[in-house]
mmCIF file of C-alpha atoms and ligand atoms in Angstrom:
data_model
loop_
_atom_site.group_PDB
_atom_site.id
_atom_site.type_symbol
_atom_site.label_atom_id
_atom_site.label_comp_id
_atom_site.label_asym_id
_atom_site.label_seq_id
_atom_site.Cartn_x
_atom_site.Cartn_y
_atom_site.Cartn_z
ATOM 1 C CA MET Y 871 -135.472 140.358 2.545
ATOM 2 C CA ASN Y 872 -134.942 137.497 -0.201
ATOM 3 C CA ILE Y 873 -133.157 133.706 0.835
ATOM 4 C CA TYR Y 874 -131.464 131.731 -2.161
ATOM 5 C CA LYS Y 875 -129.932 128.487 -2.377
ATOM 6 C CA VAL Y 876 -126.653 128.954 -4.149
ATOM 7 C CA GLY Y 877 -123.229 127.375 -5.397
ATOM 8 C CA GLY Y 878 -123.112 123.839 -4.736
ATOM 9 C CA ALA Y 879 -126.087 122.382 -3.481
ATOM 10 C CA VAL Y 880 -127.714 123.693 -6.653
ATOM 11 C CA ARG Y 881 -124.697 122.348 -9.091
ATOM 12 C CA ASP Y 882 -125.520 118.569 -7.593
ATOM 13 C CA ARG Y 883 -128.456 118.775 -7.541
ATOM 14 C CA LEU Y 884 -128.931 119.747 -10.928
ATOM 15 C CA LEU Y 885 -126.427 117.021 -11.863
ATOM 16 C CA GLU Y 886 -128.637 114.737 -9.907
ATOM 17 C CA LEU Y 887 -125.273 113.867 -6.996
ATOM 18 C CA PRO Y 888 -125.478 114.178 -3.414
ATOM 19 C CA VAL Y 889 -126.007 117.555 -1.562
ATOM 20 C CA ALA Y 890 -123.321 117.649 0.768
ATOM 21 C CA ASP Y 891 -123.550 121.471 3.321
ATOM 22 C CA ILE Y 892 -125.933 123.534 1.244
ATOM 23 C CA ASP Y 893 -125.347 127.525 0.679
ATOM 24 C CA TRP Y 894 -127.376 130.519 1.037
ATOM 25 C CA VAL Y 895 -127.739 134.008 0.099
ATOM 26 C CA VAL Y 896 -129.355 136.232 1.037
ATOM 27 C CA VAL Y 897 -130.495 139.372 -0.386
ATOM 28 C CA GLY Y 898 -132.079 143.310 0.220
ATOM 29 C CA ALA Y 899 -131.393 141.975 4.174
ATOM 30 C CA SER Y 900 -128.279 144.175 6.509
ATOM 31 C CA ALA Y 901 -126.236 142.510 8.853
ATOM 32 C CA GLU Y 902 -127.934 143.530 11.516
ATOM 33 C CA GLN Y 903 -131.191 142.172 10.722
ATOM 34 C CA LEU Y 904 -129.914 138.994 10.595
ATOM 35 C CA LEU Y 905 -128.473 139.750 13.672
ATOM 36 C CA ALA Y 906 -131.325 141.155 15.192
ATOM 37 C CA LEU Y 907 -133.031 137.396 13.902
ATOM 38 C CA GLY Y 908 -130.316 135.826 16.208
ATOM 39 C CA TYR Y 909 -127.892 134.118 13.115
ATOM 40 C CA ARG Y 910 -124.563 134.313 14.754
ATOM 41 C CA PRO Y 911 -121.296 136.456 12.259
ATOM 42 C CA VAL Y 912 -118.786 133.998 11.192
ATOM 43 C CA GLY Y 913 -116.431 136.752 11.844
ATOM 44 C CA ALA Y 914 -116.061 140.197 12.610
ATOM 45 C CA ASP Y 915 -115.722 141.687 9.987
ATOM 46 C CA PHE Y 916 -117.035 139.504 7.053
ATOM 47 C CA PRO Y 917 -120.967 139.316 6.022
ATOM 48 C CA VAL Y 918 -121.680 135.403 6.605
ATOM 49 C CA PHE Y 919 -123.490 134.316 9.382
ATOM 50 C CA ILE Y 920 -124.638 130.790 10.402
ATOM 51 C CA HIS Y 921 -128.877 129.876 11.049
ATOM 52 C CA PRO Y 922 -128.939 130.098 14.726
ATOM 53 C CA THR Y 923 -130.232 126.273 14.323
ATOM 54 C CA THR Y 924 -129.734 125.380 12.024
ATOM 55 C CA GLY Y 925 -126.109 125.622 11.476
ATOM 56 C CA ALA Y 926 -125.701 126.320 7.598
ATOM 57 C CA GLU Y 927 -124.118 129.517 5.721
ATOM 58 C CA TYR Y 928 -125.964 132.719 5.046
ATOM 59 C CA ALA Y 929 -123.842 135.163 3.233
ATOM 60 C CA LEU Y 930 -125.424 138.886 1.659
ATOM 61 C CA ALA Y 931 -125.549 139.524 -1.404
ATOM 62 C CA ARG Y 932 -122.136 140.928 -1.939
ATOM 63 C CA THR Y 933 -119.849 142.274 -5.272
ATOM 64 C CA GLU Y 934 -115.805 141.786 -4.311
ATOM 65 C CA ARG Y 935 -113.006 143.296 -6.222
ATOM 66 C CA LYS Y 936 -109.431 143.012 -5.413
ATOM 67 C CA THR Y 937 -106.785 145.865 -4.567
ATOM 68 C CA GLY Y 938 -103.773 143.617 -4.030
ATOM 69 C CA ARG Y 939 -101.765 140.647 -3.696
ATOM 70 C CA GLY Y 940 -102.976 137.302 -2.365
ATOM 71 C CA TYR Y 941 -105.881 136.592 -0.075
ATOM 72 C CA GLY Y 942 -105.662 139.476 2.061
ATOM 73 C CA GLY Y 943 -106.239 141.828 -0.814
ATOM 74 C CA PHE Y 944 -109.830 142.438 -0.788
ATOM 75 C CA VAL Y 945 -113.114 144.952 -0.968
ATOM 76 C CA PHE Y 946 -116.178 143.787 -0.266
ATOM 77 C CA HIS Y 947 -119.294 145.986 -0.039
ATOM 78 C CA ALA Y 948 -122.059 143.916 0.684
ATOM 79 C CA SER Y 949 -125.853 146.611 1.180
ATOM 80 C CA PRO Y 950 -129.541 145.609 0.640
ATOM 81 C CA ASP Y 951 -128.567 146.710 -3.007
ATOM 82 C CA VAL Y 952 -126.932 144.580 -3.879
ATOM 83 C CA THR Y 953 -128.916 141.874 -6.566
ATOM 84 C CA LEU Y 954 -128.502 138.500 -6.951
ATOM 85 C CA GLU Y 955 -126.901 138.844 -11.028
ATOM 86 C CA GLU Y 956 -124.119 140.435 -9.202
ATOM 87 C CA ASP Y 957 -123.605 138.617 -6.297
ATOM 88 C CA LEU Y 958 -123.491 135.068 -8.364
ATOM 89 C CA GLN Y 959 -121.023 137.255 -11.014
ATOM 90 C CA ARG Y 960 -118.532 137.413 -8.790
ATOM 91 C CA ARG Y 961 -118.466 133.496 -8.949
ATOM 92 C CA ASP Y 962 -115.700 131.225 -10.178
ATOM 93 C CA LEU Y 963 -117.686 128.988 -12.515
ATOM 94 C CA THR Y 964 -120.871 129.327 -14.457
ATOM 95 C CA ILE Y 965 -122.083 125.677 -12.702
ATOM 96 C CA ASN Y 966 -121.558 127.045 -9.638
ATOM 97 C CA ALA Y 967 -123.364 130.597 -10.448
ATOM 98 C CA MET Y 968 -126.856 129.479 -10.264
ATOM 99 C CA ALA Y 969 -129.504 130.041 -7.645
ATOM 100 C CA GLU Y 970 -132.231 127.708 -6.649
ATOM 101 C CA ASP Y 971 -135.368 129.954 -4.750
ATOM 102 C CA ASP Y 972 -137.588 128.839 -2.386
ATOM 103 C CA THR Y 973 -140.429 127.175 -5.030
ATOM 104 C CA GLY Y 974 -137.131 125.309 -7.149
ATOM 105 C CA ARG Y 975 -137.123 127.502 -9.684
ATOM 106 C CA ILE Y 976 -133.675 128.585 -11.322
ATOM 107 C CA ILE Y 977 -131.996 131.471 -11.445
ATOM 108 C CA ASP Y 978 -129.385 131.425 -14.074
ATOM 109 C CA PRO Y 979 -128.007 134.708 -15.538
ATOM 110 C CA TYR Y 980 -124.326 133.306 -16.837
ATOM 111 C CA GLY Y 981 -124.810 129.809 -18.896
ATOM 112 C CA GLY Y 982 -124.543 127.913 -16.094
ATOM 113 C CA GLN Y 983 -127.349 125.108 -17.030
ATOM 114 C CA GLN Y 984 -126.448 124.993 -19.882
ATOM 115 C CA ASP Y 985 -122.313 124.447 -19.390
ATOM 116 C CA LEU Y 986 -123.928 122.102 -16.751
ATOM 117 C CA GLN Y 987 -125.479 120.308 -19.747
ATOM 118 C CA GLN Y 988 -122.389 120.442 -22.248
ATOM 119 C CA ARG Y 989 -119.879 119.429 -19.147
ATOM 120 C CA TRP Y 990 -118.015 123.334 -20.044
ATOM 121 C CA LEU Y 991 -116.345 124.150 -16.431
ATOM 122 C CA ARG Y 992 -116.195 127.448 -18.319
ATOM 123 C CA HIS Y 993 -115.250 131.165 -15.712
ATOM 124 C CA VAL Y 994 -118.280 133.607 -15.184
ATOM 125 C CA SER Y 995 -116.820 136.607 -15.585
ATOM 126 C CA PRO Y 996 -112.534 138.397 -15.958
ATOM 127 C CA SER Y 997 -112.486 139.032 -12.001
ATOM 128 C CA PHE Y 998 -112.197 135.102 -11.751
ATOM 129 C CA ALA Y 999 -108.717 136.093 -11.850
ATOM 130 C CA GLU Y 1000 -109.090 138.261 -8.632
ATOM 131 C CA ASP Y 1001 -108.778 134.957 -6.900
ATOM 132 C CA PRO Y 1002 -105.848 132.492 -7.927
ATOM 133 C CA LEU Y 1003 -106.843 129.469 -5.545
ATOM 134 C CA ARG Y 1004 -109.268 129.662 -8.389
ATOM 135 C CA VAL Y 1005 -107.227 127.301 -10.949
ATOM 136 C CA LEU Y 1006 -106.820 125.444 -7.977
ATOM 137 C CA ARG Y 1007 -110.968 124.090 -7.237
ATOM 138 C CA VAL Y 1008 -111.210 124.144 -11.646
ATOM 139 C CA ALA Y 1009 -108.695 121.188 -11.347
ATOM 140 C CA ARG Y 1010 -110.166 120.184 -8.535
ATOM 141 C CA PHE Y 1011 -113.970 120.315 -10.095
ATOM 142 C CA ALA Y 1012 -112.206 118.857 -13.494
ATOM 143 C CA ALA Y 1013 -110.760 116.113 -11.446
ATOM 144 C CA ARG Y 1014 -114.184 115.119 -9.513
ATOM 145 C CA TYR Y 1015 -116.434 115.089 -12.876
ATOM 146 C CA ALA Y 1016 -113.979 113.906 -15.412
ATOM 147 C CA ALA Y 1017 -116.478 110.725 -15.011
ATOM 148 C CA LEU Y 1018 -119.314 112.781 -16.447
ATOM 149 C CA GLY Y 1019 -116.905 114.217 -19.637
ATOM 150 C CA PHE Y 1020 -116.328 117.883 -18.427
ATOM 151 C CA ARG Y 1021 -113.982 119.620 -19.180
ATOM 152 C CA ILE Y 1022 -112.580 123.031 -19.118
ATOM 153 C CA ALA Y 1023 -113.339 125.510 -21.796
ATOM 154 C CA PRO Y 1024 -110.229 126.533 -23.380
ATOM 155 C CA GLU Y 1025 -111.409 130.492 -22.520
ATOM 156 C CA THR Y 1026 -110.549 129.437 -19.208
ATOM 157 C CA LEU Y 1027 -107.710 127.272 -19.066
ATOM 158 C CA GLU Y 1028 -106.085 130.606 -21.312
ATOM 159 C CA LEU Y 1029 -106.871 132.798 -17.877
ATOM 160 C CA MET Y 1030 -105.660 130.653 -16.030
ATOM 161 C CA ARG Y 1031 -102.890 129.916 -17.923
ATOM 162 C CA ALA Y 1032 -102.437 133.985 -17.710
ATOM 163 C CA LEU Y 1033 -102.854 133.210 -13.600
ATOM 164 C CA SER Y 1034 -100.861 130.878 -13.695
ATOM 165 C CA ALA Y 1035 -97.777 132.619 -14.871
ATOM 166 C CA SER Y 1036 -98.739 135.995 -13.501
ATOM 167 C CA GLY Y 1037 -96.831 135.274 -10.478
ATOM 168 C CA GLU Y 1038 -100.394 135.622 -7.893
ATOM 169 C CA LEU Y 1039 -100.008 131.620 -7.437
ATOM 170 C CA GLU Y 1040 -97.296 132.391 -5.245
ATOM 171 C CA ALA Y 1041 -99.318 134.734 -2.883
ATOM 172 C CA LEU Y 1042 -101.573 131.621 -1.921
ATOM 173 C CA THR Y 1043 -101.226 130.626 1.615
ATOM 174 C CA PRO Y 1044 -99.503 126.396 1.889
ATOM 175 C CA GLU Y 1045 -103.322 126.449 4.199
ATOM 176 C CA ARG Y 1046 -105.411 127.006 1.595
ATOM 177 C CA SER Y 1047 -102.810 125.751 -1.723
ATOM 178 C CA TRP Y 1048 -103.185 122.241 0.765
ATOM 179 C CA LYS Y 1049 -106.656 122.290 1.716
ATOM 180 C CA GLU Y 1050 -107.131 122.218 -2.351
ATOM 181 C CA ILE Y 1051 -104.907 119.822 -2.577
ATOM 182 C CA SER Y 1052 -105.148 118.028 -0.385
ATOM 183 C CA ARG Y 1053 -109.566 117.203 -1.920
ATOM 184 C CA ALA Y 1054 -108.549 116.830 -5.283
ATOM 185 C CA LEU Y 1055 -106.463 114.446 -3.971
ATOM 186 C CA MET Y 1056 -109.031 112.460 -2.305
ATOM 187 C CA GLU Y 1057 -111.113 112.636 -6.447
ATOM 188 C CA PRO Y 1058 -112.199 110.379 -8.082
ATOM 189 C CA ALA Y 1059 -109.839 110.902 -10.975
ATOM 190 C CA PRO Y 1060 -106.977 112.515 -8.984
ATOM 191 C CA GLN Y 1061 -104.148 112.720 -11.322
ATOM 192 C CA VAL Y 1062 -106.795 115.191 -13.689
ATOM 193 C CA PHE Y 1063 -105.955 117.722 -11.724
ATOM 194 C CA PHE Y 1064 -102.125 117.625 -11.841
ATOM 195 C CA GLU Y 1065 -102.842 117.467 -15.830
ATOM 196 C CA VAL Y 1066 -105.056 120.354 -15.382
ATOM 197 C CA LEU Y 1067 -102.507 122.527 -13.786
ATOM 198 C CA LYS Y 1068 -99.585 120.808 -16.213
ATOM 199 C CA ALA Y 1069 -101.920 122.265 -18.762
ATOM 200 C CA CYS Y 1070 -101.542 125.839 -17.563
ATOM 201 C CA GLY Y 1071 -98.100 126.327 -16.595
ATOM 202 C CA ALA Y 1072 -99.510 125.914 -12.410
ATOM 203 C CA LEU Y 1073 -97.317 122.733 -11.758
ATOM 204 C CA GLY Y 1074 -94.173 124.241 -12.743
ATOM 205 C CA VAL Y 1075 -94.799 126.971 -10.032
ATOM 206 C CA LEU Y 1076 -96.770 125.019 -7.303
ATOM 207 C CA PHE Y 1077 -95.104 121.298 -8.227
ATOM 208 C CA PRO Y 1078 -91.811 122.176 -9.852
ATOM 209 C CA GLU Y 1079 -90.145 118.547 -8.216
ATOM 210 C CA LEU Y 1080 -93.384 117.073 -10.108
ATOM 211 C CA ASP Y 1081 -92.734 119.137 -13.457
ATOM 212 C CA ALA Y 1082 -89.157 118.678 -13.829
ATOM 213 C CA LEU Y 1083 -90.194 114.866 -14.012
ATOM 214 C CA TYR Y 1084 -91.610 115.753 -17.256
ATOM 215 C CA ALA Y 1085 -88.121 117.277 -19.032
ATOM 216 C CA SER Y 1086 -86.696 114.193 -17.084
ATOM 217 C CA SER Y 1087 -84.098 111.883 -19.364
ATOM 218 C CA ALA Y 1088 -85.743 108.577 -17.412
ATOM 219 C CA SER Y 1089 -88.852 108.423 -19.698
ATOM 220 C CA GLY Y 1090 -92.818 108.699 -18.368
ATOM 221 C CA LEU Y 1091 -91.282 109.390 -14.881
ATOM 222 C CA ALA Y 1092 -93.965 112.133 -15.190
ATOM 223 C CA GLN Y 1093 -96.717 109.340 -16.818
ATOM 224 C CA LEU Y 1094 -95.763 106.942 -13.806
ATOM 225 C CA SER Y 1095 -96.222 109.506 -10.955
ATOM 226 C CA LEU Y 1096 -99.855 109.925 -11.751
ATOM 227 C CA ALA Y 1097 -101.078 106.413 -13.349
ATOM 228 C CA THR Y 1098 -99.566 106.068 -9.888
ATOM 229 C CA LEU Y 1099 -101.463 108.458 -7.523
ATOM 230 C CA ARG Y 1100 -104.898 106.650 -10.416
ATOM 231 C CA GLN Y 1101 -104.348 103.315 -9.022
ATOM 232 C CA ALA Y 1102 -104.664 104.279 -5.511
ATOM 233 C CA ALA Y 1103 -107.490 106.688 -6.587
ATOM 234 C CA VAL Y 1104 -108.852 103.398 -8.114
ATOM 235 C CA ALA Y 1105 -108.812 101.427 -4.889
ATOM 236 C CA GLU Y 1106 -109.817 103.732 -2.555
ATOM 237 C CA GLN Y 1107 -106.923 104.290 -1.039
ATOM 238 C CA PRO Y 1108 -106.820 107.183 1.719
ATOM 239 C CA LEU Y 1109 -104.742 110.328 1.389
ATOM 240 C CA THR Y 1110 -101.040 109.105 3.230
ATOM 241 C CA VAL Y 1111 -101.846 106.236 0.631
ATOM 242 C CA ARG Y 1112 -102.075 108.527 -2.239
ATOM 243 C CA TRP Y 1113 -99.946 111.853 -1.522
ATOM 244 C CA ALA Y 1114 -97.626 109.327 -0.647
ATOM 245 C CA SER Y 1115 -98.046 107.122 -4.580
ATOM 246 C CA LEU Y 1116 -97.395 110.763 -6.204
ATOM 247 C CA LEU Y 1117 -94.774 111.636 -5.125
ATOM 248 C CA LEU Y 1118 -92.869 107.523 -5.074
ATOM 249 C CA ARG Y 1119 -90.407 108.527 -7.606
ATOM 250 C CA LEU Y 1120 -88.957 111.798 -7.092
ATOM 251 C CA GLU Y 1121 -85.647 112.846 -4.119
ATOM 252 C CA ALA Y 1122 -85.914 112.322 -0.711
ATOM 253 C CA GLN Y 1123 -85.242 116.426 -1.326
ATOM 254 C CA GLY Y 1124 -87.622 116.865 -3.723
ATOM 255 C CA ILE Y 1125 -89.913 115.085 -1.151
ATOM 256 C CA ALA Y 1126 -89.211 116.961 1.285
ATOM 257 C CA ALA Y 1127 -89.231 120.520 -0.298
ATOM 258 C CA LEU Y 1128 -93.171 119.872 -1.559
ATOM 259 C CA ASN Y 1129 -93.974 118.639 2.251
ATOM 260 C CA GLN Y 1130 -92.891 121.684 3.582
ATOM 261 C CA ARG Y 1131 -94.186 123.913 0.819
ATOM 262 C CA PHE Y 1132 -97.778 123.049 1.403
ATOM 263 C CA LYS Y 1133 -97.091 122.737 5.466
ATOM 264 C CA VAL Y 1134 -98.237 118.870 4.548
ATOM 265 C CA PRO Y 1135 -99.779 117.018 7.781
ATOM 266 C CA ARG Y 1136 -97.282 114.966 9.410
ATOM 267 C CA ASP Y 1137 -98.746 111.721 9.145
ATOM 268 C CA CYS Y 1138 -98.963 112.518 5.275
ATOM 269 C CA GLN Y 1139 -95.507 113.734 5.159
ATOM 270 C CA GLU Y 1140 -94.113 110.786 7.056
ATOM 271 C CA LEU Y 1141 -94.991 108.218 4.407
ATOM 272 C CA ALA Y 1142 -94.200 109.576 1.398
ATOM 273 C CA GLN Y 1143 -90.798 110.993 2.823
ATOM 274 C CA LEU Y 1144 -90.195 107.415 4.192
ATOM 275 C CA ALA Y 1145 -92.455 105.223 0.991
ATOM 276 C CA GLY Y 1146 -89.651 107.661 -0.848
ATOM 277 C CA GLN Y 1147 -87.018 106.572 0.551
ATOM 278 C CA TYR Y 1148 -87.333 102.879 0.878
ATOM 279 C CA GLN Y 1149 -89.961 102.017 -2.363
ATOM 280 C CA ARG Y 1150 -86.522 100.591 -4.812
ATOM 281 C CA GLN Y 1151 -86.216 97.807 -2.228
ATOM 282 C CA ALA Y 1152 -89.622 97.136 -2.329
ATOM 283 C CA LEU Y 1153 -89.667 96.795 -6.143
ATOM 284 C CA GLN Y 1154 -86.873 95.835 -7.498
ATOM 285 C CA ASP Y 1155 -87.288 91.950 -8.385
ATOM 286 C CA ASP Y 1156 -84.428 89.977 -5.109
ATOM 287 C CA ALA Y 1157 -85.145 90.278 -1.638
ATOM 288 C CA PRO Y 1158 -83.403 92.271 0.934
ATOM 289 C CA SER Y 1159 -81.279 90.325 3.326
ATOM 290 C CA PRO Y 1160 -82.912 89.396 6.477
ATOM 291 C CA GLU Y 1161 -80.705 92.744 7.884
ATOM 292 C CA ALA Y 1162 -82.162 94.813 4.866
ATOM 293 C CA LEU Y 1163 -85.586 93.188 5.726
ATOM 294 C CA LEU Y 1164 -85.274 94.453 9.743
ATOM 295 C CA GLY Y 1165 -83.515 98.044 8.069
ATOM 296 C CA LEU Y 1166 -86.163 98.424 6.514
ATOM 297 C CA LEU Y 1167 -88.817 96.903 8.742
ATOM 298 C CA GLN Y 1168 -87.074 99.680 11.915
ATOM 299 C CA ALA Y 1169 -87.295 102.726 9.932
ATOM 300 C CA PHE Y 1170 -91.195 102.122 9.696
ATOM 301 C CA ASP Y 1171 -90.864 101.992 13.328
ATOM 302 C CA VAL Y 1172 -93.505 99.054 12.109
ATOM 303 C CA TYR Y 1173 -93.902 97.481 16.018
ATOM 304 C CA ARG Y 1174 -95.773 101.091 16.963
ATOM 305 C CA ARG Y 1175 -96.417 101.802 13.443
ATOM 306 C CA PRO Y 1176 -97.774 98.997 12.049
ATOM 307 C CA GLN Y 1177 -100.419 100.770 9.568
ATOM 308 C CA ARG Y 1178 -97.837 103.181 8.194
ATOM 309 C CA PHE Y 1179 -95.662 100.186 7.103
ATOM 310 C CA GLU Y 1180 -98.723 98.557 5.039
ATOM 311 C CA GLU Y 1181 -99.530 102.017 3.682
ATOM 312 C CA PHE Y 1182 -96.609 102.450 1.870
ATOM 313 C CA VAL Y 1183 -96.418 97.895 0.736
ATOM 314 C CA THR Y 1184 -99.624 100.021 -0.828
ATOM 315 C CA ALA Y 1185 -98.549 102.928 -2.554
ATOM 316 C CA CYS Y 1186 -95.436 99.836 -3.343
ATOM 317 C CA GLU Y 1187 -98.571 97.964 -5.275
ATOM 318 C CA MET Y 1188 -100.013 101.305 -6.947
ATOM 319 C CA ALA Y 1189 -96.558 101.524 -8.936
ATOM 320 C CA VAL Y 1190 -96.569 98.180 -9.638
ATOM 321 C CA ARG Y 1191 -100.392 98.242 -10.606
ATOM 322 C CA ALA Y 1192 -99.266 101.521 -12.496
ATOM 323 C CA GLU Y 1193 -96.899 99.555 -14.269
ATOM 324 C CA ASN Y 1194 -99.395 97.233 -16.310
ATOM 325 C CA GLY Y 1195 -97.338 94.759 -13.301
ATOM 326 C CA PRO Y 1196 -99.755 91.863 -12.209
ATOM 327 C CA ARG Y 1197 -98.657 92.468 -8.606
ATOM 328 C CA LEU Y 1198 -96.173 93.385 -6.212
ATOM 329 C CA THR Y 1199 -94.710 89.961 -6.283
ATOM 330 C CA LYS Y 1200 -93.125 90.706 -2.464
ATOM 331 C CA GLY Y 1201 -96.244 92.692 -1.249
ATOM 332 C CA ALA Y 1202 -97.288 89.238 0.453
ATOM 333 C CA TRP Y 1203 -94.162 88.030 1.710
ATOM 334 C CA LEU Y 1204 -92.946 92.104 2.986
ATOM 335 C CA ARG Y 1205 -96.645 91.903 5.185
ATOM 336 C CA GLU Y 1206 -95.388 88.483 6.576
ATOM 337 C CA ALA Y 1207 -92.121 89.542 7.072
ATOM 338 C CA ALA Y 1208 -93.469 92.682 9.844
ATOM 339 C CA ALA Y 1209 -96.167 90.654 11.229
ATOM 340 C CA ALA Y 1210 -93.092 88.438 11.942
ATOM 341 C CA ALA Y 1211 -90.888 90.499 13.488
ATOM 342 C CA ARG Y 1212 -93.871 91.899 15.360
ATOM 343 C CA ALA Y 1213 -94.859 88.706 16.465
ATOM 344 C CA VAL Y 1214 -91.553 88.431 19.080
ATOM 345 C CA PRO Y 1215 -92.773 88.506 22.318
ATOM 346 C CA VAL Y 1216 -91.006 91.914 24.457
ATOM 347 C CA LYS Y 1217 -92.611 90.147 27.980
ATOM 348 C CA PRO Y 1218 -90.102 87.637 27.775
ATOM 349 C CA LEU Y 1219 -86.739 89.658 27.615
ATOM 350 C CA VAL Y 1220 -88.316 91.665 30.313
ATOM 351 C CA ASP Y 1221 -88.721 89.142 32.830
ATOM 352 C CA ALA Y 1222 -85.417 87.640 32.226
ATOM 353 C CA GLY Y 1223 -83.975 90.901 33.218
ATOM 354 C CA PHE Y 1224 -82.716 92.934 30.603
ATOM 355 C CA THR Y 1225 -83.281 96.934 30.009
ATOM 356 C CA GLY Y 1226 -82.211 99.597 27.780
ATOM 357 C CA GLN Y 1227 -79.702 98.944 24.834
ATOM 358 C CA ALA Y 1228 -79.283 95.282 26.120
ATOM 359 C CA LEU Y 1229 -83.084 95.013 26.007
ATOM 360 C CA GLY Y 1230 -83.028 96.735 22.604
ATOM 361 C CA GLU Y 1231 -79.779 94.464 21.392
ATOM 362 C CA ALA Y 1232 -81.732 91.166 22.563
ATOM 363 C CA LEU Y 1233 -85.094 92.422 20.643
ATOM 364 C CA ARG Y 1234 -83.026 93.781 17.697
ATOM 365 C CA GLN Y 1235 -81.155 89.972 17.530
ATOM 366 C CA ARG Y 1236 -84.913 87.958 17.408
ATOM 367 C CA ARG Y 1237 -86.818 89.289 15.192
ATOM 368 C CA LEU Y 1238 -83.193 89.071 12.738
ATOM 369 C CA GLU Y 1239 -83.846 85.581 13.806
ATOM 370 C CA ALA Y 1240 -87.937 85.144 12.746
ATOM 371 C CA LEU Y 1241 -86.698 86.781 9.820
ATOM 372 C CA GLN Y 1242 -83.952 83.876 8.911
ATOM 373 C CA ASN Y 1243 -86.565 81.599 9.647
ATOM 374 C CA MET Y 1244 -89.503 83.224 7.094
ATOM 375 C CA GLN Y 1245 -89.718 81.413 3.671
ATOM 376 C CA PRO Y 1246 -87.719 82.617 0.738
ATOM 377 C CA LEU Y 1247 -89.132 85.208 -1.281
HETATM 378 N N1 LIG K 369 -116.641 130.496 -4.661
HETATM 379 C C1 LIG K 369 -115.935 131.446 -6.096
HETATM 380 N N2 LIG K 369 -114.397 131.130 -5.303
HETATM 381 C C2 LIG K 369 -114.440 130.878 -5.065
HETATM 382 C C3 LIG K 369 -115.073 130.026 -3.802
HETATM 383 C C4 LIG K 369 -115.955 129.940 -4.203
HETATM 384 O O1 LIG K 369 -116.486 131.940 -6.774
HETATM 385 N N3 LIG K 369 -112.199 130.632 -4.570
HETATM 386 C C5 LIG K 369 -117.737 129.687 -4.337
HETATM 387 C C6 LIG K 369 -118.290 129.431 -5.603
HETATM 388 O O2 LIG K 369 -120.161 129.867 -6.031
HETATM 389 C C7 LIG K 369 -118.908 127.884 -5.022
HETATM 390 C C8 LIG K 369 -119.218 128.996 -3.703
HETATM 391 O O3 LIG K 369 -118.814 130.214 -3.429
HETATM 392 O O4 LIG K 369 -119.892 127.085 -5.791
HETATM 393 C C9 LIG K 369 -119.418 127.710 -2.826
HETATM 394 O O5 LIG K 369 -118.108 127.792 -2.446
HETATM 395 P P1 LIG K 369 -117.654 126.277 -1.486
HETATM 396 O O6 LIG K 369 -118.788 125.586 -0.189
HETATM 397 O O7 LIG K 369 -116.071 126.462 -1.805
HETATM 398 O O8 LIG K 369 -117.648 124.736 -2.689
HETATM 399 P P2 LIG K 369 -118.185 124.332 -3.501
HETATM 400 O O9 LIG K 369 -119.589 125.276 -4.725
HETATM 401 O O10 LIG K 369 -120.158 124.275 -2.768
HETATM 402 O O11 LIG K 369 -118.497 123.058 -3.490
HETATM 403 P P3 LIG K 369 -117.946 121.547 -3.333
HETATM 404 O O12 LIG K 369 -118.802 120.825 -3.153
HETATM 405 O O13 LIG K 369 -116.408 121.082 -3.358
HETATM 406 O O14 LIG K 369 -117.981 122.204 -1.842
#
């Protein structure tokens, strides 16, 4: 049996980037042999095993063939006679289809090293089309390596176009899609992910609400959304802020639809929804009345969720930066308002005998006074 390092670990070492986790492929062995050596299977009928001590993933060399729509429609063939070259051929991109043996020698039957040098994201073979998730993967790699000068080979973009038009993307599960989307959002140039989806027609399928901005009469809204996301990445903001920044200019309905389509985690959902609903209050120049300001703070439940309001202000700041505005003049003021409202102590009111609704009303009144006493904007 021969064991090789494969996939991202080989690619990133050649790019001189840090390698997070290593995938291994085992050629010339059977499942029984690996089990006898103490490897644990990851699933009942998938030829991937966990190393008994290191916990790394070892996959038996396999070929794959698509038999139906979606992720389930796959048969694979793993046996000791599958060669390394056959295993590499079923992979998505040439830069991901290289192996390294234990002497450090690179096995590269599909031109991965040349494509790395020339900065091409290029598919290995027509079997690329067997997994529609690869449209998202390629867009994600484009977002990750944009600063290195990587771009998508024309023939690969063509294939991505055909896949997007085929209806196959609809078969992706929300969980698999969100996993790629959330990883893409955290890449250094996440806006490139959406530009690639637009270029291959996948945006209209997966993010029709965002795609519609390109046709909207309010000019430049789509570019502005991507520029806001870009600023959030430049400022190294977390996933919640990036998702909210991207969706800031959509109608509430559109934001809700996207949140549901990808079963987005709750913290991301809530921030995007609230931020979309209240962004105008933060972005327009005039100061809201103390009553409106209090309403805004209550909507975000700033007392129990101060971080969420802070992230809202941050997303709005990203939007201002995207428009080359110097800064969100209101940013500091909104933060101050949050602090002032939060500083109103509850205990004296409880001690004074207020309970239930009366306590709520008294608190509201004190917080309003605190906002009225603030320096005007
Ligand atoms: N792979 C593929 N098609 C997919 C998923 C994975 O061909 N839909 C192959 C690629 O060869 C990839 C390898 O499996 O390099 C490992 O996949 P994964 O761990 O998801 O990605 P990495 O390439 O290691 O990249 P990352 O740094 O994003 O983890």
